[in-house]
Every structure is written in C-alpha cells, then in structure tokens.
C-alpha cells in the first residue's frame, strides 16, 4: 500500500505570498495532522482533522488554515508568508484520530 | 502540558558498538510514547511505540526501547549499530486535547552519527 504522499516536494516563495500544500493519507485513514519542522528542531503540531472537521489546532497564527476533503486528503494554506515560515511541513495520517500517526516525506518551503 | 526532553543533541558512535539514546517525558496520566527516525531530507519513520503492556518494546531495524514509569524515561537502544543508522531520532509523547484531538509532542531530536 502507498504511504502518505505530499506535494510539492519543494517550494520557494517570497514574503507576503500565499502557499498551498497538499497531502494524501494512507488508504483507509480518516485523520490527517499537519506539523511544522524548523531546521534543527522537532516537529510542532499545527492542525488535526478527522472526518473533514478540525479536531485540534496548535499555537499558530490565523495565517495558517487547513481543510480536509471527502476523500480524506488535506490542504494546508499559509497566507502572508514570513521568512520564519521557512520549514519542512509534514503531514501525518492515522486510521482514527487517536491512533498511531504515519508521516509523509514532507514539503520543504523556503520563503525569501 | 506534556513535554519531552532528549538529553543528548548528538551521539557519535563507532560501527558495531551499542548505543542508547535517552528520552525523558513529563506526564502524570496514561502515556503513549513513540520513537521516530528521520533520514536526511526525508520525513519521519515510526521505529516503535509504547501504548501499554510490556515495558520492553521492540521495533524495526533492531531497535528496542524500555518504558520506565518511575523514572519517566523511554530510552532507545540498539546492541550493534550500522553506518546506515546515521540519522536524526525523535522521541514523542501523545497529548490529547478537548474535542478529541491527539497531537504528538516531540523532543528536539538526537543526531546519531555512526563512524566506521
């Protein structure tokens, strides 16, 4: 079975722009979570979605938003990009919200 | 709030030597613990997890970890490392919030460097 997939793999944007990152969960998984990993640090939780509803949100500004589609794929949107948004964005899926999370390869975002 | 402390930022070791990567957590309730590995320019791969039951947990690639409730530790061990084990290792604890969500709280990571 295919694992979690994310697109694009790399992205370069300039300050003030908007970005959309995409994630497809493992088949049969209904929950998707997003994490931000800044260079040299552990991942930080951004959102969790389950059955198309937001279940939880981390300590991130309103510039960050997400949604989950009927096929359980998900998008992470970031508006008004700042230099500090440069990071690896990881998507993780789980069968249910409370179960073990499996990560995708990530999208590396560079904001110039 | 729960937290995870990885006591070593870097661990150098020679090939075929044993290794221990240390992790301490803070929690006063039931705890679910994980170790993930991140190879260069890749995402996170699950090595092993402790949810309940036996305190000695075996994972992939010959790794194992021991859950110690009294010392609030979950150290990762491997009896003989290979060059291919060179990677960043993250310890994580699951935290549950209102509304039924579950998030992982990660430590800062330990860079394992295996030398020939």
PDB file of C-alpha atoms in Angstrom, chain A residues 43-85:
ATOM      1  CA  UNK A  43       8.149  18.954  14.578  1.00  0.00           C
ATOM      2  CA  UNK A  44       5.477  21.253  16.024  1.00  0.00           C
ATOM      3  CA  UNK A  45       1.762  20.428  15.761  1.00  0.00           C
ATOM      4  CA  UNK A  46      -0.328  22.734  13.568  1.00  0.00           C
ATOM      5  CA  UNK A  47      -3.699  21.014  12.960  1.00  0.00           C
ATOM      6  CA  UNK A  48      -5.546  17.739  13.179  1.00  0.00           C
ATOM      7  CA  UNK A  49      -8.539  16.907  11.001  1.00  0.00           C
ATOM      8  CA  UNK A  50     -10.833  13.931  11.344  1.00  0.00           C
ATOM      9  CA  UNK A  51     -13.821  13.185   9.114  1.00  0.00           C
ATOM     10  CA  UNK A  52     -13.420  16.622   7.488  1.00  0.00           C
ATOM     11  CA  UNK A  53     -13.672  18.503  10.767  1.00  0.00           C
ATOM     12  CA  UNK A  54     -10.921  20.356  12.610  1.00  0.00           C
ATOM     13  CA  UNK A  55     -10.275  18.497  15.841  1.00  0.00           C
ATOM     14  CA  UNK A  56      -7.366  20.491  17.179  1.00  0.00           C
ATOM     15  CA  UNK A  57      -5.094  23.417  16.481  1.00  0.00           C
ATOM     16  CA  UNK A  58      -1.619  24.223  17.707  1.00  0.00           C
ATOM     17  CA  UNK A  59      -0.165  27.578  18.646  1.00  0.00           C
ATOM     18  CA  UNK A  60      -0.001  29.044  15.132  1.00  0.00           C
ATOM     19  CA  UNK A  61      -1.400  32.355  13.843  1.00  0.00           C
ATOM     20  CA  UNK A  62      -4.588  32.641  11.809  1.00  0.00           C
ATOM     21  CA  UNK A  63      -2.474  32.918   8.664  1.00  0.00           C
ATOM     22  CA  UNK A  64      -2.387  29.129   8.834  1.00  0.00           C
ATOM     23  CA  UNK A  65      -5.518  27.282   7.784  1.00  0.00           C
ATOM     24  CA  UNK A  66      -6.370  23.820   6.540  1.00  0.00           C
ATOM     25  CA  UNK A  67      -9.194  21.698   5.308  1.00  0.00           C
ATOM     26  CA  UNK A  68      -9.953  18.051   4.657  1.00  0.00           C
ATOM     27  CA  UNK A  69     -11.852  16.789   1.656  1.00  0.00           C
ATOM     28  CA  UNK A  70     -14.429  13.955   1.343  1.00  0.00           C
ATOM     29  CA  UNK A  71     -11.682  11.614   0.105  1.00  0.00           C
ATOM     30  CA  UNK A  72      -9.740  12.468   3.337  1.00  0.00           C
ATOM     31  CA  UNK A  73      -6.948  14.310   1.522  1.00  0.00           C
ATOM     32  CA  UNK A  74      -5.998  17.630   3.020  1.00  0.00           C
ATOM     33  CA  UNK A  75      -4.613  21.052   2.187  1.00  0.00           C
ATOM     34  CA  UNK A  76      -2.594  23.371   4.376  1.00  0.00           C
ATOM     35  CA  UNK A  77      -2.747  27.039   3.439  1.00  0.00           C
ATOM     36  CA  UNK A  78      -0.435  29.755   4.682  1.00  0.00           C
ATOM     37  CA  UNK A  79      -1.137  33.416   3.883  1.00  0.00           C
ATOM     38  CA  UNK A  80       1.143  36.446   4.056  1.00  0.00           C
ATOM     39  CA  UNK A  81       4.281  34.330   4.228  1.00  0.00           C
ATOM     40  CA  UNK A  82       7.076  35.399   6.564  1.00  0.00           C
ATOM     41  CA  UNK A  83      10.733  34.411   6.462  1.00  0.00           C
ATOM     42  CA  UNK A  84      10.129  32.421   9.635  1.00  0.00           C
ATOM     43  CA  UNK A  85       7.649  30.175   7.829  1.00  0.00           C
TER      44      UNK A  85
END
